[in-house]
Coordinates of C-alpha atoms in Angstrom, one line a residue:
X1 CA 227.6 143.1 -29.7
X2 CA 229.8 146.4 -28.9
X3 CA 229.6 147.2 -25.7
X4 CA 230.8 151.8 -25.0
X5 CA 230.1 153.8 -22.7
X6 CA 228.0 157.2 -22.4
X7 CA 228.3 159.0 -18.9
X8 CA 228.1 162.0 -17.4
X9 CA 229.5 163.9 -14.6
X10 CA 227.5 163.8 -11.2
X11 CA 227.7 166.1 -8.7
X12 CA 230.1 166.6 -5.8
X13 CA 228.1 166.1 -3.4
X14 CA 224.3 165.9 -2.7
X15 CA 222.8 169.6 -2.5
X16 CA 220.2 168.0 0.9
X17 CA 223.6 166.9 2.9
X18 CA 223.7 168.8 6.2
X19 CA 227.6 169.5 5.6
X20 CA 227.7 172.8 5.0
X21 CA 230.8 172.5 2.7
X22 CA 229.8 169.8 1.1
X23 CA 227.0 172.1 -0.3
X24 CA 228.9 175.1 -0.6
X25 CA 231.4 173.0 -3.3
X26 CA 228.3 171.5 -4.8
X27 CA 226.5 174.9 -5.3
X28 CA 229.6 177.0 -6.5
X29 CA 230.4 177.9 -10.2
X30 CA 233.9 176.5 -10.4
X31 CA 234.4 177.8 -13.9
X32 CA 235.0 181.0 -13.0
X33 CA 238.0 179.4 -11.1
X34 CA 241.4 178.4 -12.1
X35 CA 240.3 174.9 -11.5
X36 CA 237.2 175.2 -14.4
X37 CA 234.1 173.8 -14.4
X38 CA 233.6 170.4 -11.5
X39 CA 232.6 168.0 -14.3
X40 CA 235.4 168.2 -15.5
X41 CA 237.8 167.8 -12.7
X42 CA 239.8 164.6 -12.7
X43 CA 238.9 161.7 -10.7
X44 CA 241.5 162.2 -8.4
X45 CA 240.0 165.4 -7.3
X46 CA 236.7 164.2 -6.9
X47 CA 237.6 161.2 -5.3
X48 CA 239.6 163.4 -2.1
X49 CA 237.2 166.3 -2.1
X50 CA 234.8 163.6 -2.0
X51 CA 236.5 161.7 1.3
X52 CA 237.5 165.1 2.8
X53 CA 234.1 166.1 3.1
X54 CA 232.7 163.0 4.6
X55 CA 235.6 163.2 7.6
X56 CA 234.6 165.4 10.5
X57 CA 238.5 165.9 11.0
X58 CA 239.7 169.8 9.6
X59 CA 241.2 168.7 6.0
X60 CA 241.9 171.0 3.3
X61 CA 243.5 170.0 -0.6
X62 CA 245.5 173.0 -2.4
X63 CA 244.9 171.8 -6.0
X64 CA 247.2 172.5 -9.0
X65 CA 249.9 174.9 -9.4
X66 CA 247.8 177.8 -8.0
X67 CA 247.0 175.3 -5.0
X68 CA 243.5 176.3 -5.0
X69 CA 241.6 176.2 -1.7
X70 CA 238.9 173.4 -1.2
X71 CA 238.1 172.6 2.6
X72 CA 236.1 170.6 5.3
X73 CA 233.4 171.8 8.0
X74 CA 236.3 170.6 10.2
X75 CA 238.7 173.6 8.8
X76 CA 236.2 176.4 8.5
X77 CA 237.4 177.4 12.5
X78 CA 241.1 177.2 11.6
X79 CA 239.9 180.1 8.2
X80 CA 237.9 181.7 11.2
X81 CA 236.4 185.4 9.2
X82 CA 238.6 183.9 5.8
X83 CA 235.4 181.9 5.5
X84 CA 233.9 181.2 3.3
X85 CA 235.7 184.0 1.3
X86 CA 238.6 181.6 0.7
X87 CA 237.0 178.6 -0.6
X88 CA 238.2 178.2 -4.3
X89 CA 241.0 181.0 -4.3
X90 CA 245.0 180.3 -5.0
X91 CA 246.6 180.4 -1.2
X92 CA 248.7 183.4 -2.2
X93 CA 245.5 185.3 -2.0
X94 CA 244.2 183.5 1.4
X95 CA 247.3 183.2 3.4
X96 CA 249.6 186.4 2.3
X97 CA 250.9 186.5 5.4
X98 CA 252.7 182.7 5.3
X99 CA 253.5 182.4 1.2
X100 CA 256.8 182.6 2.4
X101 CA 257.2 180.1 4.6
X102 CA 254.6 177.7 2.7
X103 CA 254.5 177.9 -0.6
X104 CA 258.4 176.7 -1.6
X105 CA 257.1 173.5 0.6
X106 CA 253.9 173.0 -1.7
X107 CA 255.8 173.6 -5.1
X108 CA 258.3 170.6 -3.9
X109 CA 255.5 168.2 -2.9
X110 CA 253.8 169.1 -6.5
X111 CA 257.2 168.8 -8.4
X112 CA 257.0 165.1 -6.1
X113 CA 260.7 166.7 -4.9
X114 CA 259.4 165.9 -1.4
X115 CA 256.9 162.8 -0.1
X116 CA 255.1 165.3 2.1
X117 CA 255.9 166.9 5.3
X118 CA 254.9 166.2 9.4
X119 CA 255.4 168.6 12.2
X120 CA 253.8 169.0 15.8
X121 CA 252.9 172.5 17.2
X122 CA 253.7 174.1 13.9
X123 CA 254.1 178.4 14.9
X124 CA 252.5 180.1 12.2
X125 CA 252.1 184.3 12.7
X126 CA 248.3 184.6 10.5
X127 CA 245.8 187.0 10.7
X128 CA 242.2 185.2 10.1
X129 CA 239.9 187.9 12.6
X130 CA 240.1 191.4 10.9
X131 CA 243.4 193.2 11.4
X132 CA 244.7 191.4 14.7
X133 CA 247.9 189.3 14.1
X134 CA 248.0 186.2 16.3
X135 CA 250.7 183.3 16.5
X136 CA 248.7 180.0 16.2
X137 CA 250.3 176.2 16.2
X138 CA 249.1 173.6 14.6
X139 CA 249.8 169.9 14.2
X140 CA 249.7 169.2 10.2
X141 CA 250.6 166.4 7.5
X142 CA 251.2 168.0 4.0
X143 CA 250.8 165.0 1.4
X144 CA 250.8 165.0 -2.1
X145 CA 247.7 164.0 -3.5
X146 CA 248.0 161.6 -7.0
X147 CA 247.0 162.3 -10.2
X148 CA 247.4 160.8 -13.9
X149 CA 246.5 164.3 -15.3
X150 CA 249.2 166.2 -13.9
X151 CA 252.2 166.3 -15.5
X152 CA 254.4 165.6 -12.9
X153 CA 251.6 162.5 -11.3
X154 CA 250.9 164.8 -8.3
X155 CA 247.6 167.2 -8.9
X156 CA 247.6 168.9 -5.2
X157 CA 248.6 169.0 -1.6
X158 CA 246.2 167.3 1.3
X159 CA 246.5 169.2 4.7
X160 CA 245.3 167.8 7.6
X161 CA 245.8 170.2 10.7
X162 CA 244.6 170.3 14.5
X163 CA 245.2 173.5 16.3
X164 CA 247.3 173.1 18.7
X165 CA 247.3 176.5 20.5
X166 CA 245.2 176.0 23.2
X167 CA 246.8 172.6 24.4
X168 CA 249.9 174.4 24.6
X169 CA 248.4 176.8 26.7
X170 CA 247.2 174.4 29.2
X171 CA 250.4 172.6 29.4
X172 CA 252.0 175.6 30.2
X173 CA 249.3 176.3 32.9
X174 CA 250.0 172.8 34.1
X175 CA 253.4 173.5 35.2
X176 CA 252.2 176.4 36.5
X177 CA 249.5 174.5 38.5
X178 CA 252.5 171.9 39.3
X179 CA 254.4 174.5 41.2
X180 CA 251.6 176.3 42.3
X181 CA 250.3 173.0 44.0
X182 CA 253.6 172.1 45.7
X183 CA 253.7 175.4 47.1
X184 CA 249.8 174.9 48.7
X185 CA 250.2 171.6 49.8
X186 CA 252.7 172.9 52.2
X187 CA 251.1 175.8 53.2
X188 CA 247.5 175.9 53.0
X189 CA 245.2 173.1 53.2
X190 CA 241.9 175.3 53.4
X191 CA 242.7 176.1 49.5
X192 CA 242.8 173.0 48.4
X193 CA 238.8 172.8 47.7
X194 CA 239.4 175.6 45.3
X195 CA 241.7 173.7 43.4
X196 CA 240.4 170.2 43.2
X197 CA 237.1 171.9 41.4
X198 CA 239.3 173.0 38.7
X199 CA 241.3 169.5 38.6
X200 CA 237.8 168.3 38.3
X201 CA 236.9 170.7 35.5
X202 CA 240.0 169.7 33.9
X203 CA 239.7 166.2 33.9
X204 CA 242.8 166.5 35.7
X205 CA 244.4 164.8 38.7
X206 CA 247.2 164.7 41.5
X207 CA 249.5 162.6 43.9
X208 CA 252.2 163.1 46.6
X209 CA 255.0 160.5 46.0
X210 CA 257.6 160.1 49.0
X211 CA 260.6 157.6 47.9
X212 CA 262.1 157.5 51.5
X213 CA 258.6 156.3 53.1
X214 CA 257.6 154.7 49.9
X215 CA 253.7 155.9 50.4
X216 CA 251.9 157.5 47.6
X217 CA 249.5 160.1 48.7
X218 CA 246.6 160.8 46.0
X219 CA 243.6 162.9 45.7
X220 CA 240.2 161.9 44.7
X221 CA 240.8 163.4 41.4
X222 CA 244.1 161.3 41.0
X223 CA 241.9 158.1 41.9
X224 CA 239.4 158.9 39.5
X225 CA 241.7 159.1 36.6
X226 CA 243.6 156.1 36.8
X227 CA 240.6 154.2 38.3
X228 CA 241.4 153.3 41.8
X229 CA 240.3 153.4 44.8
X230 CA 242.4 153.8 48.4
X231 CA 241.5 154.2 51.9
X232 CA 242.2 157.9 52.4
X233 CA 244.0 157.9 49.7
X234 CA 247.2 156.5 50.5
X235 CA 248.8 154.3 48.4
X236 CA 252.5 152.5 48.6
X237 CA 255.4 152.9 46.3
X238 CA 257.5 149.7 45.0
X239 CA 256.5 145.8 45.5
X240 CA 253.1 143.8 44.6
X241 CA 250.8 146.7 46.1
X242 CA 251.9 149.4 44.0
X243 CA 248.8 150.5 42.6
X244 CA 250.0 153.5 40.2
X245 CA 252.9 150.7 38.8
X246 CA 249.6 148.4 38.6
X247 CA 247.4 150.8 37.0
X248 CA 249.8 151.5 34.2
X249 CA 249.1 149.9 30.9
X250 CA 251.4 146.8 30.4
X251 CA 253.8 147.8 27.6
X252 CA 253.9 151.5 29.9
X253 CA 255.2 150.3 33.1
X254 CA 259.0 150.4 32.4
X255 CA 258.6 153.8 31.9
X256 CA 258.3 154.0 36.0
X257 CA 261.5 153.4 37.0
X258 CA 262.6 156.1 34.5
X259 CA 260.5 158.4 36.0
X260 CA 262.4 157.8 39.2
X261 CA 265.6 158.4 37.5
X262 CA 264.6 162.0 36.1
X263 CA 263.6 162.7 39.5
X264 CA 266.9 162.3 40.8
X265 CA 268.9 164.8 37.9
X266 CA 266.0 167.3 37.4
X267 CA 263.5 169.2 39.2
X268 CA 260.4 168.9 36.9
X269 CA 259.5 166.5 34.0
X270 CA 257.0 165.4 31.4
X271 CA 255.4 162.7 31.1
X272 CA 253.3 160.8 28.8
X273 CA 251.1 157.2 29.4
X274 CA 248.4 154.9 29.3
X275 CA 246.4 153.3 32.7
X276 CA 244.3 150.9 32.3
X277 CA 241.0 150.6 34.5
X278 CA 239.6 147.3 36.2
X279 CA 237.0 147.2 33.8
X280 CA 239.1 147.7 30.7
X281 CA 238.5 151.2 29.9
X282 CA 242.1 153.2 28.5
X283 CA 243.0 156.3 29.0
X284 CA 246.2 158.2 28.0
X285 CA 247.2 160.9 30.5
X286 CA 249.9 163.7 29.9
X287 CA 251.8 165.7 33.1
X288 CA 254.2 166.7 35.2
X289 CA 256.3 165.6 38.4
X290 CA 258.2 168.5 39.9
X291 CA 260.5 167.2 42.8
X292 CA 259.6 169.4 46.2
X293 CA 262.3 167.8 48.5
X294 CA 265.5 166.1 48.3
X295 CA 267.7 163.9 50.6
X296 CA 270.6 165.6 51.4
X297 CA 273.0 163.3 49.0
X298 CA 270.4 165.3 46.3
X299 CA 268.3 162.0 45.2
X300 CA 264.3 163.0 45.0
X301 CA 262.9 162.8 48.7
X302 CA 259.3 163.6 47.3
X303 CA 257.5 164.3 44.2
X304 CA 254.2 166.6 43.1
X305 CA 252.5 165.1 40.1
X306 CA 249.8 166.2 37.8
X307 CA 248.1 164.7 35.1
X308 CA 245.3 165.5 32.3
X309 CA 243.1 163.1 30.4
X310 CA 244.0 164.2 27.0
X311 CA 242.7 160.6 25.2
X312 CA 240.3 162.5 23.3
X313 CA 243.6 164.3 21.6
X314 CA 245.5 160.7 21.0
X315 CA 242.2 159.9 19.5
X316 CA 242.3 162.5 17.0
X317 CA 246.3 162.1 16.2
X318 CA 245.4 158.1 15.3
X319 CA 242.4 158.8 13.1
X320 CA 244.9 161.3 11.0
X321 CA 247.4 158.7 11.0
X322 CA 244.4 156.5 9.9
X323 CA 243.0 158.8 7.8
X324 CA 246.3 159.1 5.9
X325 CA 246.6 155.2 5.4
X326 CA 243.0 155.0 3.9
X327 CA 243.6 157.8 1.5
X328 CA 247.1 156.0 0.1
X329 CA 245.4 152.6 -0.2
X330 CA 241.7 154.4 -2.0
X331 CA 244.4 156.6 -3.8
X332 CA 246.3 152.9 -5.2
X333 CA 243.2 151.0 -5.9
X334 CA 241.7 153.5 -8.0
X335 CA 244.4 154.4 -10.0
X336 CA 245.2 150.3 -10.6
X337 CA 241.5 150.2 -12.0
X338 CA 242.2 153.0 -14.0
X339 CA 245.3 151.8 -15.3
X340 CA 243.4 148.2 -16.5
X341 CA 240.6 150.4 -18.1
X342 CA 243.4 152.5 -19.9
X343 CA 245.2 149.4 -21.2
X344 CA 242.2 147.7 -22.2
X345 CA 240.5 150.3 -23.8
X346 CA 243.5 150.7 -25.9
X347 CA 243.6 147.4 -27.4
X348 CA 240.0 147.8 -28.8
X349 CA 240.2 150.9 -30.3
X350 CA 242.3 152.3 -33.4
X351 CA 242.5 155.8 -33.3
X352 CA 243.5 158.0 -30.2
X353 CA 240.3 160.0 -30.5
X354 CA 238.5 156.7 -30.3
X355 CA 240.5 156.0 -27.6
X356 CA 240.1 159.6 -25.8
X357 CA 235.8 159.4 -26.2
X358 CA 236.0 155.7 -24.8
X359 CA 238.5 156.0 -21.8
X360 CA 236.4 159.2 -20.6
X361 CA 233.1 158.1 -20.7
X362 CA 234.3 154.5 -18.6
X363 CA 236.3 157.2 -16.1
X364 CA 232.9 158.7 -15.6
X365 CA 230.8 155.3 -15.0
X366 CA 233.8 154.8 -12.7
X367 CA 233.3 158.2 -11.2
X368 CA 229.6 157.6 -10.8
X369 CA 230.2 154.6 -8.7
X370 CA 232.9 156.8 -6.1
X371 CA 230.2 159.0 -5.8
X372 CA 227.9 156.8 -4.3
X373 CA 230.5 155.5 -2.2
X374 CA 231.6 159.0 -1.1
X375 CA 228.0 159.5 0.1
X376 CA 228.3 156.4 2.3
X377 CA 231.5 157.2 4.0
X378 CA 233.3 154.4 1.9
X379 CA 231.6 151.7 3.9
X380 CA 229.8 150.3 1.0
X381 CA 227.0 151.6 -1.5
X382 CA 223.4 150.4 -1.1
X383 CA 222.9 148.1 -4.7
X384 CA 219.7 150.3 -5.4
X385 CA 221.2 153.4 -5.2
X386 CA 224.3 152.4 -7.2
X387 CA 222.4 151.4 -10.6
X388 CA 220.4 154.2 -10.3
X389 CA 223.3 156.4 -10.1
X390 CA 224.8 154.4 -13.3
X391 CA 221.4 154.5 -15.4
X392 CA 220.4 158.7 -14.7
X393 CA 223.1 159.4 -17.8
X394 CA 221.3 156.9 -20.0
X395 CA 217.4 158.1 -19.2
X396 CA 215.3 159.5 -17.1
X397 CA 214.7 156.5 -14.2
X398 CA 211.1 157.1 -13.0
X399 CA 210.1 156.2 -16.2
X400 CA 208.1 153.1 -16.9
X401 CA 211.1 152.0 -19.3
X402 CA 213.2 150.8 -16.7
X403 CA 212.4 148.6 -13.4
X404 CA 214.0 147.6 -10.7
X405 CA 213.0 145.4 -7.9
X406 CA 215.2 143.6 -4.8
X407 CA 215.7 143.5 -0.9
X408 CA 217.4 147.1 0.4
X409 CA 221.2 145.2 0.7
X410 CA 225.1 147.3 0.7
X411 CA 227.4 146.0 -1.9
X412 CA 230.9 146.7 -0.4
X413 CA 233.5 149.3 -2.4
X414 CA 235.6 146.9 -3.9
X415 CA 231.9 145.1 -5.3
X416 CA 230.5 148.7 -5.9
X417 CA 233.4 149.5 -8.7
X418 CA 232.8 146.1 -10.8
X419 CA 229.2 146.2 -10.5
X420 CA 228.6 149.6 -11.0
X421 CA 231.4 149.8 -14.4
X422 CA 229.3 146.3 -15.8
X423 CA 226.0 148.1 -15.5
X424 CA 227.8 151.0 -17.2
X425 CA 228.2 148.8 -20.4
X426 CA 225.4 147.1 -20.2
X427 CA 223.8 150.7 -20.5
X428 CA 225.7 151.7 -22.6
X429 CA 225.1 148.9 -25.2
X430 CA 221.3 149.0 -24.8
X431 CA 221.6 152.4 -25.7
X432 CA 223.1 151.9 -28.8
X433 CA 222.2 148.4 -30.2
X434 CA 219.5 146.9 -27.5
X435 CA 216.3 147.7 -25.6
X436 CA 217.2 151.6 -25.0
X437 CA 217.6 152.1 -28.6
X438 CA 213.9 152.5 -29.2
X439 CA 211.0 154.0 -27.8
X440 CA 209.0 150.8 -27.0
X441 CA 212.0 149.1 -25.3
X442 CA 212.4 148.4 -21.7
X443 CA 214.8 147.0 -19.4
X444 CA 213.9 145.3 -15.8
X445 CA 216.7 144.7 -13.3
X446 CA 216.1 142.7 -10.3
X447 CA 218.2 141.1 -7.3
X448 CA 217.1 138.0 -5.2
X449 CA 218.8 135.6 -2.5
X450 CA 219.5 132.6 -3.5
X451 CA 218.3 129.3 -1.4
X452 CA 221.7 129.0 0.8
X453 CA 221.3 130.0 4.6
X454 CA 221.1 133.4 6.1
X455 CA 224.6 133.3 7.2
X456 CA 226.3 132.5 3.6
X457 CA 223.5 133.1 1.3
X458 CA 224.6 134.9 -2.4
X459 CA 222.9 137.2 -4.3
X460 CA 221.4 136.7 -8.0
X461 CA 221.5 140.2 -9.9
X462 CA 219.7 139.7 -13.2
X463 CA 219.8 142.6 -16.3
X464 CA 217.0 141.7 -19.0
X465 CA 216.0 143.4 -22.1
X466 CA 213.0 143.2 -24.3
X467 CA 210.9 145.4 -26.8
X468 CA 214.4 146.0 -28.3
X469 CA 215.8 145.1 -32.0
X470 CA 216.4 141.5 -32.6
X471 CA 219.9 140.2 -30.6
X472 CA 222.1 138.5 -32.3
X473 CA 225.2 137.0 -31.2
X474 CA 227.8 139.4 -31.6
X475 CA 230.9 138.2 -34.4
X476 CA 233.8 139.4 -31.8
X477 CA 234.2 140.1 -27.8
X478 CA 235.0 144.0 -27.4
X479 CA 236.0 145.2 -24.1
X480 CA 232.5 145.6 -22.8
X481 CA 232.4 141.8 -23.0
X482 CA 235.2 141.9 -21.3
X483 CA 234.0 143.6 -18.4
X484 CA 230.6 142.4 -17.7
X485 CA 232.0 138.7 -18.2
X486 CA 235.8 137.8 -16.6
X487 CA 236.1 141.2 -14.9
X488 CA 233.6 140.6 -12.9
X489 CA 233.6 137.0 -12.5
X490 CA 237.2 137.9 -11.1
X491 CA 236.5 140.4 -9.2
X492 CA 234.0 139.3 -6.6
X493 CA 234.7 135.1 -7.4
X494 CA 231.4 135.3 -9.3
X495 CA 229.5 133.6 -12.0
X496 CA 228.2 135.2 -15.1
X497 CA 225.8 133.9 -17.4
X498 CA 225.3 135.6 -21.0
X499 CA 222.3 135.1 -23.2
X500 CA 221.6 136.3 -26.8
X501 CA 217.5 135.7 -26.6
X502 CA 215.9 137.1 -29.7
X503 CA 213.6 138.9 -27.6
X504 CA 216.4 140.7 -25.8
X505 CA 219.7 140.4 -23.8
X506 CA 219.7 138.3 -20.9
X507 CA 222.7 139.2 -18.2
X508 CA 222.9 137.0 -14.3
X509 CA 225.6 137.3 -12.3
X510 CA 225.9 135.3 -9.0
X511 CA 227.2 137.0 -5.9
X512 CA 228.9 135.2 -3.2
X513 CA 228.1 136.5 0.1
X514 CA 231.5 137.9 0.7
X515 CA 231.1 141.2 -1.1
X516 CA 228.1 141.9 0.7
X517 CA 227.7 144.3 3.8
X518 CA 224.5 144.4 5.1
X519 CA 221.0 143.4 4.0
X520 CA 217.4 144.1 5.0
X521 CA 215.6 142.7 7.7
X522 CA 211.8 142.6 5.6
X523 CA 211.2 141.9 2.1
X524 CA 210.3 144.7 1.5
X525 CA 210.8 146.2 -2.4
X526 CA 212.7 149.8 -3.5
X527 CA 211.3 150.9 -6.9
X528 CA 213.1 153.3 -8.9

């Protein structure tokens, strides 16, 4: 038995998502862009338009030396009126205005003369709303994106970007409210209703510190935020009973007594923390404390501080920290599976034409099973779903050639590439030598618990051919062998069991529990 493989490329994304990029890359006629018709774009390409496009977060992947533009729903507001205009042009065409400034930093990452860049509140002079110039800021990660097919191992640039304009506009209105407040609180108290509606608004609280009398006077706003509540609002500095010294988060605290020590060199100050409430909720909270009187030696007499919740914003800078992490790591598993295919392919075949047709077609079983994954976010890929994905290159799958029966269960993505690259051969081989090479063949394959409890309970996934030619043992083990036998047996600790029945090949594998994510609460049956 020779066991080959005969994919196809499968699209981008699903033309029915409600992403609105995801269908605008789906729909558009690449070919008449520098990056050619999307079949034929390299794994690597797929695979981070693919997880760019699931992620809410504004991400954007300049591809190839043109560094054509592909881009999120979360980085159409950042194009603003460039979209969708932009999506698949070179960036000299979209950004004109910052080639300068951007493109000698792309070209190095591409060469891989530079691992990538980081910067906070980046100032960037665009114009994205008709003729009006505007300086924006932005926090971005440029990253180089890798790829076999690219000559120097890098295929594009991944941008990930938050705007950052408008935070820096409320910081600066926050040490504007910092002064403006020190100023009221001495001078009118009737205005102070005004203000603790926009503090309110804001998610945004006060406090009078006095280091003399050590009391700590706090609006409600200021309780609120860090979860507290005082009689009156009057709280006490140093000792036990602090409660803003209490409220802090535990690895924050030290940064207290620092606070005291800017107070007594400067007038005004930054600051940056976490509190933690009583019930275990954490926010971070970013301000200012502006000293409004001083002892007459010059140390801080009493301090004005204001704060805003800005956890929503950490939030955001962690998942693109995160984000990044789980791209390198998908990025290095695929391309080790790749690199096993390429070596293995290569000691079964003699020619380098051979070798081309075979490595493709298994890239493209491989690039089937990403594809479903992609649709699932990367948590896993329902089993159905996967080996119908795998079989649509072979035949059409509502015919009454193939069936296949089990309980609705997620394979995880590490389970997803094995099982999804063995069904690929098997196809592949019934195609050429088994059921699928004649009309009157058919192929049923079907996936049952076995008897162990709920809790640890495997899964039997069985591939069985009749109506074929007559199977005969095959006289040597090719690669396809190879990787519906010890490949996957290795992969997900499994047990494979092979049979050459006359009446047509007979494939069970045994799935331990452990590469299994979820499974369905009936008995109900999918059919294809």
């Amino acid at each position: 038995m020779s066991l080959d493989e005969n994919g196809a490329k499968l699209p981008l994304a699903d033309p029915s998502t409600k992403k609105e990029m995801a269908r605008l890359i789906a729909s558009k006629d690449w070919s008449t862009t520098a990056l050619g018709d999307s079949n034929r774009w390299s794994p690597s390409l797929k695979l981070i338009v693919g997880i760019m496009t699931a992620s809410g977060f504004p991400m954007a992947v300049r591809w190839g030396p043109e560094f054509i533009l592909i881009y999120n729903d979360g980085y159409r507001p950042i194009l603003a009126d460039k979209h969708p205009w932009a999506l698949g042009l070179p960036f000299r065409v979209v950004w004109p205005e910052v080639v300068s400034e951007l493109i000698p930093l792309q070209e190095a990452i591409l060469a891989g003369e530079s691992p990538g860049v980081y910067s906070e509140d980046w100032p960037l002079t665009i114009r994205r709303r008709g003729t009006s110039w505007e300086t924006a800021h932005f926090t971005v990660s440029y990253s180089p994106v890798p790829d076999p097919s690219s000559p120097t191992g890098i295929g594009g640039v991944l941008i990930t970007a938050v705007e950052t304009s408008e935070r820096l506009r409320i910081e600066k209105a926050l040490e504007f409210k910092t002064q403006e407040l020190s100023e009221a609180n001495r001078r009118l108290q009737d205005g102070q209703a005004l203000y603790r509606s926009a503090l309110a608004a804001g998610r945004m609280g006060t406090w009078e510190t006095d280091l003399v009398a050590k009391t700590r006077l706090w609006t409600p706003e200021g309780m609120d935020l860090f979860g507290i509540k005082l009689p009156g609002g009057r709280g006490h500095v140093g000792g036990a009973q602090d409660e803003y010294w209490s409220a802090l988060h535990p690895d924050d605290r030290y940064l207290m007594q620092k606070f005291h020590e800017l107070a007594d060199k400067q007038d005004s100050f930054t600051s940056e923390y976490r509190v933690v409430w009583p019930d275990g909720t954490t926010l971070w909270l970013r301000g200012h404390g502006r000293v409004v009187a001083r002892t007459p030696d010059g140390k801080a007499l009493r301090l004005v501080s204001i704060v805003a919740d800005v956890t929503e914003r950490k939030a955001a800078e962690d998942h693109v920290q995160f984000l990044m992490h789980e791209l390198s790591h998908r990025s290095k598993n695929l391309l080790a599976v790749i690199q096993s295919i390429s070596r293995r392919t290569a000691r079964t075949t003699t020619t380098m034409e051979e070798f081309e047709i075979r490595f493709g077609k298994r890239l493209q079983g491989l690039a089937a099973s990403h594809d479903v994954l992609v649709r699932n976010s990367w948590q896993g890929a329902p089993l159905g779903d996967l080996l119908r994905q795998q079989l649509m290159p072979f035949m059409d799958i509502q015919s009454s050639r193939v069936e296949i029966t089990g309980s609705e269960i997620v394979v995880t993505a590490e389970a997803t590439q094995a099982i999804g690259l063995a069904i690929h051969e098997l196809a592949t081989n019934a195609i050429k030598y088994g059921s699928l090479s004649v009309p009157e063949g058919k192929i049923k394959i079907s996936w049952v618990f076995d008897s162990e409890p709920l809790a640890s309970r495997g899964l039997l996934l069985k591939w069985v051919e009749h109506g074929g030619p007559r199977v005969a043992r095959p006289s040597r083990k090719g690669f396809g062998h190879l990787v519906i036998g010890e490949m996957i047996e290795r992969s997900l600790n499994a047990k494979v069991t092979l049979e050459f029945a006359t009446r047509g090949l007979e494939w069970s594998v045994s799935i331990p529990a452990a590469n299994l994510v979820t499974e369905a609460q009936t008995d109900a049956e999918t059919s294809p």
